[in-house]
Amino acid sequence: NFDEVYSGLFFPGTTDASSATPLRVDPGQQVEADFSLRTEKAYRITGVITGGVAGRTGIMLLDADGNQVWTKSAYDFRKNEFRLFEVPPGTYRVIATSVTTDGHTMYGIADVGVSNSDVSNVGLNVMPSARIPIHVQIEGAPAGPVVPVVSVHLAPRDRNNFNPGGWTQGPQPNQEGGEATISNVMPGRYRVEVQ
């Protein structure tokens, strides 16, 4: 009723990236890093994706550090059902992405905990990504004759190595033609950086 897998390890033998010991390798030097891998029980995550574009929807599994977990998967486009195999116990985020015919990205996200059994009936409701309008106003006297170029960046606060955040696209302060925007923003928490 379960799969068996070799667990991923960081040197010198921890499953947690923050507890890993870095190895320094200088030019011409040889360093050994010995690991002892062990098998452990692994389980399956199954569920349904709703709202995705048929034939343009994918699924990925991220660990608690936001890194992709490479695992076997299956997706039945006719039933919108997915299966992830060989998932060791842990805390994960399942992400479904779908791209519309006009290039807009949609996301569905679910947090899942796997302990000692399969996890079923996970629902991923794929919805359009956010489009955030940005208005920049510079206060005070200008520092020079040219209006500065301003960039606004949304920096993700959630651990997800596949979420670059977003940068403004569009006009700069005092330019004609409307507001700047940040498009295709994945659901999550962000820090706003203005440069």
N, C-alpha and C. Protein backbone atom coordinates (compact mmCIF):
# COMPACT_ATOMS: atom_id res chain seq x y z
N ASN A 1 0.81 -1.21 0.00
CA ASN A 1 0.00 0.00 0.00
C ASN A 1 0.85 1.26 0.00
N PHE A 2 2.11 1.13 -0.27
CA PHE A 2 2.98 2.31 -0.33
C PHE A 2 4.13 2.03 -1.29
N ASP A 3 4.78 3.11 -1.72
CA ASP A 3 5.98 2.98 -2.54
C ASP A 3 7.19 3.03 -1.62
N GLU A 4 8.34 2.63 -2.13
CA GLU A 4 9.59 2.80 -1.40
C GLU A 4 10.53 3.65 -2.23
N VAL A 5 11.15 4.62 -1.61
CA VAL A 5 12.06 5.51 -2.32
C VAL A 5 13.31 5.74 -1.48
N TYR A 6 14.36 6.19 -2.15
CA TYR A 6 15.54 6.69 -1.45
C TYR A 6 15.30 8.16 -1.15
N SER A 7 15.40 8.53 0.09
CA SER A 7 15.17 9.93 0.47
C SER A 7 16.33 10.80 0.00
N GLY A 8 16.02 12.04 -0.35
CA GLY A 8 17.07 12.99 -0.70
C GLY A 8 17.78 13.46 0.57
N LEU A 9 19.07 13.65 0.47
CA LEU A 9 19.87 14.08 1.63
C LEU A 9 20.79 15.23 1.25
N PHE A 10 21.07 16.08 2.23
CA PHE A 10 22.11 17.10 2.12
C PHE A 10 23.28 16.65 2.98
N PHE A 11 24.49 17.01 2.58
CA PHE A 11 25.68 16.64 3.36
C PHE A 11 25.64 17.33 4.73
N PRO A 12 25.94 16.65 5.81
CA PRO A 12 26.51 15.31 5.94
C PRO A 12 25.49 14.19 6.16
N GLY A 13 24.21 14.45 5.93
CA GLY A 13 23.22 13.38 6.08
C GLY A 13 21.91 13.89 6.65
N THR A 14 21.57 15.15 6.35
CA THR A 14 20.34 15.73 6.86
C THR A 14 19.34 15.93 5.72
N THR A 15 18.06 15.88 6.05
CA THR A 15 17.04 16.12 5.03
C THR A 15 16.67 17.60 4.94
N ASP A 16 17.20 18.41 5.85
CA ASP A 16 16.88 19.83 5.92
C ASP A 16 18.02 20.65 5.32
N ALA A 17 17.71 21.45 4.29
CA ALA A 17 18.76 22.24 3.61
C ALA A 17 19.45 23.21 4.56
N SER A 18 18.71 23.75 5.53
CA SER A 18 19.32 24.73 6.45
C SER A 18 20.31 24.07 7.41
N SER A 19 20.25 22.75 7.56
CA SER A 19 21.18 22.04 8.44
C SER A 19 22.36 21.44 7.69
N ALA A 20 22.42 21.69 6.39
CA ALA A 20 23.50 21.12 5.58
C ALA A 20 24.83 21.79 5.89
N THR A 21 25.91 21.05 5.67
CA THR A 21 27.26 21.57 5.85
C THR A 21 27.87 21.83 4.48
N PRO A 22 28.25 23.08 4.18
CA PRO A 22 28.86 23.35 2.87
C PRO A 22 30.24 22.72 2.76
N LEU A 23 30.61 22.35 1.55
CA LEU A 23 31.95 21.83 1.28
C LEU A 23 32.71 22.85 0.46
N ARG A 24 33.91 23.17 0.88
CA ARG A 24 34.73 24.10 0.12
C ARG A 24 35.71 23.29 -0.72
N VAL A 25 35.71 23.57 -2.00
CA VAL A 25 36.62 22.88 -2.91
C VAL A 25 37.45 23.93 -3.63
N ASP A 26 38.74 23.95 -3.34
CA ASP A 26 39.64 24.89 -3.98
C ASP A 26 40.14 24.29 -5.30
N PRO A 27 40.63 25.14 -6.22
CA PRO A 27 41.11 24.63 -7.50
C PRO A 27 42.15 23.53 -7.32
N GLY A 28 41.95 22.43 -8.04
CA GLY A 28 42.89 21.32 -7.98
C GLY A 28 42.72 20.41 -6.78
N GLN A 29 41.80 20.74 -5.89
CA GLN A 29 41.62 19.95 -4.68
C GLN A 29 40.56 18.89 -4.90
N GLN A 30 40.71 17.77 -4.22
CA GLN A 30 39.71 16.71 -4.28
C GLN A 30 39.08 16.58 -2.90
N VAL A 31 37.75 16.51 -2.85
CA VAL A 31 37.03 16.42 -1.59
C VAL A 31 36.05 15.27 -1.67
N GLU A 32 35.92 14.54 -0.58
CA GLU A 32 34.96 13.44 -0.54
C GLU A 32 33.75 13.85 0.29
N ALA A 33 32.59 13.45 -0.16
CA ALA A 33 31.34 13.66 0.57
C ALA A 33 30.59 12.34 0.57
N ASP A 34 30.68 11.61 1.64
CA ASP A 34 30.08 10.29 1.72
C ASP A 34 28.66 10.38 2.27
N PHE A 35 27.74 9.67 1.62
CA PHE A 35 26.34 9.63 2.03
C PHE A 35 25.94 8.18 2.29
N SER A 36 25.01 8.00 3.19
CA SER A 36 24.42 6.70 3.42
C SER A 36 22.93 6.84 3.20
N LEU A 37 22.47 6.38 2.03
CA LEU A 37 21.06 6.51 1.69
C LEU A 37 20.26 5.36 2.28
N ARG A 38 19.03 5.66 2.65
CA ARG A 38 18.15 4.62 3.17
C ARG A 38 16.79 4.73 2.47
N THR A 39 16.13 3.61 2.38
CA THR A 39 14.80 3.64 1.78
C THR A 39 13.78 4.00 2.84
N GLU A 40 12.71 4.61 2.40
CA GLU A 40 11.60 4.90 3.31
C GLU A 40 10.30 4.79 2.55
N LYS A 41 9.24 4.65 3.30
CA LYS A 41 7.93 4.55 2.69
C LYS A 41 7.58 5.88 2.03
N ALA A 42 6.90 5.79 0.91
CA ALA A 42 6.44 6.99 0.21
C ALA A 42 5.01 6.72 -0.24
N TYR A 43 4.29 7.79 -0.48
CA TYR A 43 2.86 7.66 -0.71
C TYR A 43 2.44 8.43 -1.96
N ARG A 44 1.14 8.48 -2.18
CA ARG A 44 0.61 9.12 -3.37
C ARG A 44 -0.29 10.28 -2.98
N ILE A 45 -0.27 11.30 -3.82
CA ILE A 45 -1.18 12.44 -3.68
C ILE A 45 -2.05 12.44 -4.93
N THR A 46 -3.35 12.42 -4.75
CA THR A 46 -4.26 12.42 -5.89
C THR A 46 -5.30 13.52 -5.71
N GLY A 47 -5.82 14.02 -6.81
CA GLY A 47 -6.83 15.06 -6.72
C GLY A 47 -7.35 15.46 -8.08
N VAL A 48 -8.06 16.58 -8.09
CA VAL A 48 -8.73 17.07 -9.29
C VAL A 48 -8.34 18.52 -9.53
N ILE A 49 -8.10 18.87 -10.79
CA ILE A 49 -7.82 20.24 -11.19
C ILE A 49 -9.06 20.79 -11.90
N THR A 50 -9.56 21.93 -11.45
CA THR A 50 -10.69 22.56 -12.12
C THR A 50 -10.27 23.92 -12.65
N GLY A 51 -10.81 24.31 -13.78
CA GLY A 51 -10.55 25.64 -14.33
C GLY A 51 -9.36 25.76 -15.25
N GLY A 52 -8.60 24.69 -15.45
CA GLY A 52 -7.44 24.76 -16.33
C GLY A 52 -7.82 24.64 -17.80
N VAL A 53 -6.91 25.02 -18.67
CA VAL A 53 -7.11 24.92 -20.10
C VAL A 53 -6.67 23.53 -20.56
N ALA A 54 -7.56 22.80 -21.20
CA ALA A 54 -7.26 21.43 -21.63
C ALA A 54 -6.01 21.40 -22.51
N GLY A 55 -5.09 20.51 -22.18
CA GLY A 55 -3.86 20.36 -22.96
C GLY A 55 -2.81 21.41 -22.66
N ARG A 56 -3.13 22.39 -21.80
CA ARG A 56 -2.17 23.46 -21.48
C ARG A 56 -2.03 23.62 -19.97
N THR A 57 -2.18 22.51 -19.25
CA THR A 57 -2.13 22.53 -17.79
C THR A 57 -1.07 21.55 -17.31
N GLY A 58 -0.25 21.96 -16.36
CA GLY A 58 0.78 21.10 -15.79
C GLY A 58 0.72 21.15 -14.28
N ILE A 59 1.43 20.24 -13.64
CA ILE A 59 1.42 20.17 -12.19
C ILE A 59 2.83 19.96 -11.68
N MET A 60 3.14 20.55 -10.53
CA MET A 60 4.45 20.34 -9.91
C MET A 60 4.29 20.27 -8.40
N LEU A 61 5.28 19.67 -7.76
CA LEU A 61 5.28 19.49 -6.31
C LEU A 61 6.50 20.20 -5.75
N LEU A 62 6.28 21.08 -4.76
CA LEU A 62 7.39 21.78 -4.11
C LEU A 62 7.50 21.32 -2.66
N ASP A 63 8.74 21.25 -2.15
CA ASP A 63 8.92 20.90 -0.74
C ASP A 63 8.82 22.15 0.12
N ALA A 64 9.04 22.01 1.42
CA ALA A 64 8.88 23.12 2.35
C ALA A 64 9.87 24.25 2.09
N ASP A 65 10.98 23.96 1.40
CA ASP A 65 11.97 24.99 1.06
C ASP A 65 11.69 25.65 -0.29
N GLY A 66 10.60 25.25 -0.95
CA GLY A 66 10.25 25.84 -2.24
C GLY A 66 10.95 25.21 -3.42
N ASN A 67 11.64 24.08 -3.22
CA ASN A 67 12.33 23.39 -4.30
C ASN A 67 11.41 22.36 -4.94
N GLN A 68 11.53 22.16 -6.24
CA GLN A 68 10.71 21.17 -6.91
C GLN A 68 11.14 19.77 -6.49
N VAL A 69 10.15 18.94 -6.19
CA VAL A 69 10.38 17.54 -5.86
C VAL A 69 10.13 16.74 -7.13
N TRP A 70 11.16 16.06 -7.59
CA TRP A 70 11.03 15.29 -8.82
C TRP A 70 10.42 13.94 -8.48
N THR A 71 9.19 13.75 -8.88
CA THR A 71 8.46 12.54 -8.58
C THR A 71 7.66 12.13 -9.80
N LYS A 72 7.31 10.86 -9.86
CA LYS A 72 6.47 10.40 -10.97
C LYS A 72 5.10 11.04 -10.85
N SER A 73 4.51 11.35 -11.98
CA SER A 73 3.18 11.97 -11.95
C SER A 73 2.38 11.50 -13.15
N ALA A 74 1.08 11.64 -13.03
CA ALA A 74 0.17 11.32 -14.13
C ALA A 74 -0.97 12.32 -14.09
N TYR A 75 -1.45 12.71 -15.27
CA TYR A 75 -2.55 13.67 -15.35
C TYR A 75 -3.51 13.21 -16.44
N ASP A 76 -4.74 12.94 -16.06
CA ASP A 76 -5.78 12.52 -17.00
C ASP A 76 -6.54 13.77 -17.44
N PHE A 77 -6.28 14.25 -18.67
CA PHE A 77 -6.89 15.49 -19.14
C PHE A 77 -8.41 15.36 -19.30
N ARG A 78 -8.88 14.14 -19.60
CA ARG A 78 -10.32 13.97 -19.78
C ARG A 78 -11.10 14.13 -18.48
N LYS A 79 -10.50 13.66 -17.37
CA LYS A 79 -11.18 13.73 -16.08
C LYS A 79 -10.62 14.84 -15.18
N ASN A 80 -9.55 15.51 -15.65
CA ASN A 80 -8.86 16.54 -14.85
C ASN A 80 -8.33 16.00 -13.54
N GLU A 81 -7.95 14.72 -13.51
CA GLU A 81 -7.43 14.09 -12.30
C GLU A 81 -5.91 13.98 -12.40
N PHE A 82 -5.23 14.21 -11.27
CA PHE A 82 -3.78 14.07 -11.24
C PHE A 82 -3.39 13.07 -10.15
N ARG A 83 -2.19 12.48 -10.35
CA ARG A 83 -1.60 11.60 -9.36
C ARG A 83 -0.12 11.91 -9.25
N LEU A 84 0.37 12.01 -8.04
CA LEU A 84 1.80 12.15 -7.78
C LEU A 84 2.23 10.92 -6.99
N PHE A 85 3.26 10.23 -7.47
CA PHE A 85 3.69 8.98 -6.87
C PHE A 85 5.00 9.17 -6.11
N GLU A 86 5.29 8.24 -5.25
CA GLU A 86 6.59 8.16 -4.55
C GLU A 86 6.90 9.44 -3.79
N VAL A 87 5.93 9.95 -3.02
CA VAL A 87 6.12 11.18 -2.24
C VAL A 87 6.44 10.79 -0.80
N PRO A 88 7.66 11.10 -0.30
CA PRO A 88 8.00 10.78 1.08
C PRO A 88 7.19 11.64 2.06
N PRO A 89 7.08 11.23 3.31
CA PRO A 89 6.39 12.06 4.30
C PRO A 89 7.01 13.45 4.38
N GLY A 90 6.17 14.46 4.53
CA GLY A 90 6.64 15.84 4.62
C GLY A 90 5.53 16.81 4.30
N THR A 91 5.89 18.08 4.27
CA THR A 91 4.95 19.15 3.95
C THR A 91 5.25 19.65 2.56
N TYR A 92 4.22 19.76 1.74
CA TYR A 92 4.40 20.09 0.33
C TYR A 92 3.40 21.14 -0.12
N ARG A 93 3.71 21.73 -1.28
CA ARG A 93 2.78 22.61 -1.98
C ARG A 93 2.61 22.06 -3.39
N VAL A 94 1.35 21.75 -3.74
CA VAL A 94 1.04 21.27 -5.08
C VAL A 94 0.59 22.48 -5.90
N ILE A 95 1.21 22.68 -7.06
CA ILE A 95 0.90 23.85 -7.90
C ILE A 95 0.50 23.37 -9.29
N ALA A 96 -0.67 23.81 -9.72
CA ALA A 96 -1.10 23.57 -11.10
C ALA A 96 -0.97 24.88 -11.85
N THR A 97 -0.40 24.83 -13.04
CA THR A 97 -0.29 26.02 -13.88
C THR A 97 -0.98 25.73 -15.21
N SER A 98 -1.62 26.75 -15.73
CA SER A 98 -2.29 26.63 -17.01
C SER A 98 -2.07 27.93 -17.76
N VAL A 99 -1.87 27.85 -19.06
CA VAL A 99 -1.61 29.04 -19.86
C VAL A 99 -2.73 29.17 -20.89
N THR A 100 -3.35 30.34 -20.92
CA THR A 100 -4.43 30.59 -21.87
C THR A 100 -3.85 30.77 -23.27
N THR A 101 -4.71 30.74 -24.27
CA THR A 101 -4.23 30.88 -25.65
C THR A 101 -3.64 32.25 -25.91
N ASP A 102 -4.00 33.27 -25.11
CA ASP A 102 -3.41 34.59 -25.29
C ASP A 102 -2.21 34.83 -24.37
N GLY A 103 -1.69 33.75 -23.73
CA GLY A 103 -0.44 33.84 -22.99
C GLY A 103 -0.54 34.21 -21.52
N HIS A 104 -1.74 34.31 -20.97
CA HIS A 104 -1.88 34.62 -19.55
C HIS A 104 -1.79 33.34 -18.72
N THR A 105 -1.10 33.43 -17.60
CA THR A 105 -0.89 32.28 -16.74
C THR A 105 -1.97 32.22 -15.66
N MET A 106 -2.42 31.00 -15.36
CA MET A 106 -3.37 30.77 -14.29
C MET A 106 -2.75 29.78 -13.31
N TYR A 107 -3.14 29.90 -12.03
CA TYR A 107 -2.54 29.06 -11.00
C TYR A 107 -3.60 28.45 -10.09
N GLY A 108 -3.29 27.27 -9.60
CA GLY A 108 -4.04 26.63 -8.53
C GLY A 108 -3.04 26.10 -7.53
N ILE A 109 -3.22 26.38 -6.24
CA ILE A 109 -2.22 26.01 -5.23
C ILE A 109 -2.92 25.34 -4.05
N ALA A 110 -2.33 24.25 -3.55
CA ALA A 110 -2.85 23.58 -2.35
C ALA A 110 -1.67 23.11 -1.51
N ASP A 111 -1.73 23.37 -0.21
CA ASP A 111 -0.72 22.86 0.72
C ASP A 111 -1.17 21.50 1.21
N VAL A 112 -0.24 20.53 1.22
CA VAL A 112 -0.57 19.15 1.56
C VAL A 112 0.47 18.61 2.52
N GLY A 113 0.01 17.91 3.54
CA GLY A 113 0.90 17.20 4.46
C GLY A 113 0.77 15.70 4.24
N VAL A 114 1.90 15.03 4.08
CA VAL A 114 1.92 13.59 3.90
C VAL A 114 2.59 12.98 5.12
N SER A 115 1.90 12.05 5.80
CA SER A 115 2.51 11.43 6.98
C SER A 115 2.69 9.93 6.76
N ASN A 116 1.65 9.14 6.97
CA ASN A 116 1.83 7.69 6.84
C ASN A 116 0.73 7.04 6.01
N SER A 117 0.16 7.81 5.07
CA SER A 117 -0.85 7.25 4.18
C SER A 117 -0.98 8.13 2.95
N ASP A 118 -1.65 7.60 1.94
CA ASP A 118 -1.91 8.37 0.73
C ASP A 118 -2.80 9.56 1.06
N VAL A 119 -2.67 10.62 0.26
CA VAL A 119 -3.53 11.80 0.41
C VAL A 119 -4.38 11.88 -0.85
N SER A 120 -5.69 11.92 -0.67
CA SER A 120 -6.57 11.94 -1.83
C SER A 120 -7.53 13.12 -1.76
N ASN A 121 -8.25 13.32 -2.84
CA ASN A 121 -9.26 14.39 -2.95
C ASN A 121 -8.68 15.79 -2.77
N VAL A 122 -7.46 16.02 -3.24
CA VAL A 122 -6.89 17.36 -3.20
C VAL A 122 -7.50 18.15 -4.35
N GLY A 123 -8.07 19.30 -4.05
CA GLY A 123 -8.68 20.13 -5.07
C GLY A 123 -7.80 21.32 -5.44
N LEU A 124 -7.54 21.47 -6.72
CA LEU A 124 -6.77 22.61 -7.22
C LEU A 124 -7.67 23.41 -8.15
N ASN A 125 -8.12 24.56 -7.70
CA ASN A 125 -8.96 25.43 -8.51
C ASN A 125 -8.07 26.45 -9.21
N VAL A 126 -7.87 26.27 -10.51
CA VAL A 126 -6.98 27.13 -11.29
C VAL A 126 -7.72 28.42 -11.64
N MET A 127 -7.12 29.53 -11.23
CA MET A 127 -7.74 30.84 -11.45
C MET A 127 -6.75 31.77 -12.13
N PRO A 128 -7.24 32.81 -12.82
CA PRO A 128 -6.33 33.76 -13.48
C PRO A 128 -5.38 34.40 -12.48
N SER A 129 -4.15 34.62 -12.93
CA SER A 129 -3.18 35.31 -12.08
C SER A 129 -3.56 36.78 -11.95
N ALA A 130 -2.98 37.42 -10.96
CA ALA A 130 -3.32 38.82 -10.70
C ALA A 130 -2.62 39.76 -11.68
N ARG A 131 -3.30 40.84 -11.98
CA ARG A 131 -2.73 41.94 -12.75
C ARG A 131 -2.83 43.15 -11.84
N ILE A 132 -1.70 43.66 -11.40
CA ILE A 132 -1.67 44.72 -10.39
C ILE A 132 -1.27 46.04 -11.03
N PRO A 133 -2.17 47.04 -10.98
CA PRO A 133 -1.81 48.37 -11.50
C PRO A 133 -0.88 49.08 -10.52
N ILE A 134 0.08 49.80 -11.05
CA ILE A 134 1.07 50.51 -10.23
C ILE A 134 1.05 51.99 -10.61
N HIS A 135 0.98 52.84 -9.60
CA HIS A 135 1.08 54.28 -9.84
C HIS A 135 2.21 54.81 -8.97
N VAL A 136 3.21 55.40 -9.58
CA VAL A 136 4.36 55.94 -8.87
C VAL A 136 4.29 57.46 -8.88
N GLN A 137 4.40 58.04 -7.71
CA GLN A 137 4.41 59.51 -7.60
C GLN A 137 5.67 59.92 -6.86
N ILE A 138 6.44 60.79 -7.48
CA ILE A 138 7.68 61.27 -6.88
C ILE A 138 7.39 62.61 -6.21
N GLU A 139 7.66 62.66 -4.92
CA GLU A 139 7.38 63.88 -4.16
C GLU A 139 8.64 64.74 -4.07
N GLY A 140 8.44 66.03 -3.93
CA GLY A 140 9.56 66.95 -3.77
C GLY A 140 10.11 67.41 -5.11
N ALA A 141 11.10 68.26 -5.03
CA ALA A 141 11.72 68.82 -6.24
C ALA A 141 12.56 67.75 -6.93
N PRO A 142 12.55 67.72 -8.26
CA PRO A 142 13.38 66.73 -8.96
C PRO A 142 14.86 66.97 -8.71
N ALA A 143 15.62 65.87 -8.69
CA ALA A 143 17.06 65.95 -8.44
C ALA A 143 17.82 66.43 -9.66
N GLY A 144 17.20 66.47 -10.80
CA GLY A 144 17.87 66.90 -12.02
C GLY A 144 16.85 67.22 -13.09
N PRO A 145 17.31 67.54 -14.28
CA PRO A 145 16.38 67.92 -15.34
C PRO A 145 15.60 66.74 -15.93
N VAL A 146 16.08 65.51 -15.70
CA VAL A 146 15.44 64.33 -16.28
C VAL A 146 14.65 63.60 -15.20
N VAL A 147 13.42 63.22 -15.53
CA VAL A 147 12.61 62.43 -14.59
C VAL A 147 13.24 61.05 -14.45
N PRO A 148 13.48 60.57 -13.22
CA PRO A 148 14.14 59.28 -13.05
C PRO A 148 13.27 58.12 -13.54
N VAL A 149 13.95 57.08 -14.00
CA VAL A 149 13.27 55.85 -14.38
C VAL A 149 13.03 55.06 -13.10
N VAL A 150 11.80 54.64 -12.88
CA VAL A 150 11.43 53.94 -11.65
C VAL A 150 10.97 52.52 -11.98
N SER A 151 11.49 51.55 -11.23
CA SER A 151 11.05 50.16 -11.37
C SER A 151 10.46 49.71 -10.05
N VAL A 152 9.35 49.01 -10.13
CA VAL A 152 8.73 48.43 -8.94
C VAL A 152 8.79 46.92 -9.09
N HIS A 153 9.28 46.27 -8.05
CA HIS A 153 9.44 44.81 -8.06
C HIS A 153 8.62 44.21 -6.92
N LEU A 154 7.85 43.17 -7.23
CA LEU A 154 7.20 42.36 -6.21
C LEU A 154 8.12 41.18 -5.92
N ALA A 155 8.71 41.14 -4.73
CA ALA A 155 9.62 40.06 -4.35
C ALA A 155 8.87 39.06 -3.48
N PRO A 156 8.79 37.78 -3.89
CA PRO A 156 8.03 36.79 -3.12
C PRO A 156 8.60 36.60 -1.72
N ARG A 157 7.70 36.51 -0.74
CA ARG A 157 8.10 36.19 0.63
C ARG A 157 7.89 34.72 0.92
N ASP A 158 7.02 34.05 0.15
CA ASP A 158 6.81 32.62 0.32
C ASP A 158 7.94 31.86 -0.35
N ARG A 159 8.30 30.73 0.20
CA ARG A 159 9.36 29.91 -0.39
C ARG A 159 8.82 29.21 -1.62
N ASN A 160 9.26 29.65 -2.76
CA ASN A 160 8.85 29.06 -4.02
C ASN A 160 9.86 29.49 -5.07
N ASN A 161 10.76 28.59 -5.41
CA ASN A 161 11.83 28.92 -6.34
C ASN A 161 11.36 29.10 -7.78
N PHE A 162 10.07 28.89 -8.02
CA PHE A 162 9.53 29.05 -9.36
C PHE A 162 8.69 30.31 -9.48
N ASN A 163 8.73 31.15 -8.46
CA ASN A 163 7.98 32.40 -8.49
C ASN A 163 8.95 33.57 -8.49
N PRO A 164 9.22 34.16 -9.65
CA PRO A 164 10.17 35.28 -9.69
C PRO A 164 9.57 36.59 -9.21
N GLY A 165 8.27 36.60 -8.90
CA GLY A 165 7.62 37.86 -8.55
C GLY A 165 7.23 38.58 -9.82
N GLY A 166 7.49 39.86 -9.88
CA GLY A 166 7.15 40.60 -11.08
C GLY A 166 7.75 41.98 -11.06
N TRP A 167 7.96 42.55 -12.25
CA TRP A 167 8.48 43.90 -12.42
C TRP A 167 7.44 44.73 -13.17
N THR A 168 7.48 46.04 -12.94
CA THR A 168 6.54 46.91 -13.65
C THR A 168 6.81 46.87 -15.14
N GLN A 169 5.72 47.00 -15.88
CA GLN A 169 5.80 47.12 -17.32
C GLN A 169 4.91 48.28 -17.69
N GLY A 170 5.43 49.22 -18.44
CA GLY A 170 4.59 50.34 -18.83
C GLY A 170 5.26 51.67 -18.57
N PRO A 171 4.44 52.71 -18.54
CA PRO A 171 4.98 54.07 -18.47
C PRO A 171 5.65 54.37 -17.14
N GLN A 172 6.52 55.35 -17.19
CA GLN A 172 7.24 55.82 -16.00
C GLN A 172 6.53 57.06 -15.45
N PRO A 173 6.99 57.55 -14.30
CA PRO A 173 6.35 58.72 -13.71
C PRO A 173 6.25 59.89 -14.69
N ASN A 174 5.10 60.55 -14.69
CA ASN A 174 4.82 61.73 -15.50
C ASN A 174 4.73 61.45 -16.99
N GLN A 175 4.71 60.17 -17.39
CA GLN A 175 4.56 59.84 -18.80
C GLN A 175 3.08 59.71 -19.13
N GLU A 176 2.75 59.99 -20.35
CA GLU A 176 1.38 59.82 -20.81
C GLU A 176 1.14 58.35 -21.16
N GLY A 177 -0.13 57.97 -21.19
CA GLY A 177 -0.45 56.63 -21.69
C GLY A 177 -0.93 55.67 -20.64
N GLY A 178 -1.27 56.14 -19.46
CA GLY A 178 -1.86 55.24 -18.48
C GLY A 178 -0.87 54.78 -17.43
N GLU A 179 -1.29 53.76 -16.69
CA GLU A 179 -0.52 53.28 -15.54
C GLU A 179 0.37 52.11 -15.90
N ALA A 180 1.38 51.89 -15.07
CA ALA A 180 2.23 50.72 -15.21
C ALA A 180 1.50 49.54 -14.57
N THR A 181 1.86 48.32 -14.96
CA THR A 181 1.23 47.14 -14.39
C THR A 181 2.27 46.06 -14.12
N ILE A 182 1.93 45.17 -13.20
CA ILE A 182 2.67 43.93 -13.01
C ILE A 182 1.68 42.81 -13.30
N SER A 183 1.99 41.98 -14.29
CA SER A 183 1.06 40.95 -14.74
C SER A 183 1.52 39.55 -14.35
N ASN A 184 0.61 38.60 -14.46
CA ASN A 184 0.86 37.18 -14.19
C ASN A 184 1.44 36.94 -12.80
N VAL A 185 0.87 37.61 -11.79
CA VAL A 185 1.36 37.47 -10.42
C VAL A 185 0.74 36.23 -9.78
N MET A 186 1.59 35.33 -9.31
CA MET A 186 1.16 34.11 -8.65
C MET A 186 0.61 34.44 -7.25
N PRO A 187 -0.41 33.73 -6.79
CA PRO A 187 -0.91 33.97 -5.43
C PRO A 187 0.20 33.79 -4.40
N GLY A 188 0.22 34.64 -3.39
CA GLY A 188 1.24 34.55 -2.34
C GLY A 188 1.45 35.89 -1.67
N ARG A 189 2.48 35.94 -0.82
CA ARG A 189 2.84 37.16 -0.09
C ARG A 189 4.07 37.77 -0.74
N TYR A 190 4.10 39.11 -0.81
CA TYR A 190 5.19 39.79 -1.52
C TYR A 190 5.69 40.98 -0.71
N ARG A 191 6.90 41.37 -1.01
CA ARG A 191 7.51 42.60 -0.50
C ARG A 191 7.65 43.52 -1.70
N VAL A 192 7.30 44.79 -1.54
CA VAL A 192 7.38 45.75 -2.64
C VAL A 192 8.72 46.47 -2.58
N GLU A 193 9.45 46.43 -3.69
CA GLU A 193 10.75 47.10 -3.78
C GLU A 193 10.67 48.14 -4.89
N VAL A 194 11.04 49.37 -4.60
CA VAL A 194 11.04 50.44 -5.58
C VAL A 194 12.47 50.87 -5.83
N GLN A 195 12.86 50.90 -7.10
CA GLN A 195 14.22 51.30 -7.45
C GLN A 195 14.17 52.47 -8.40
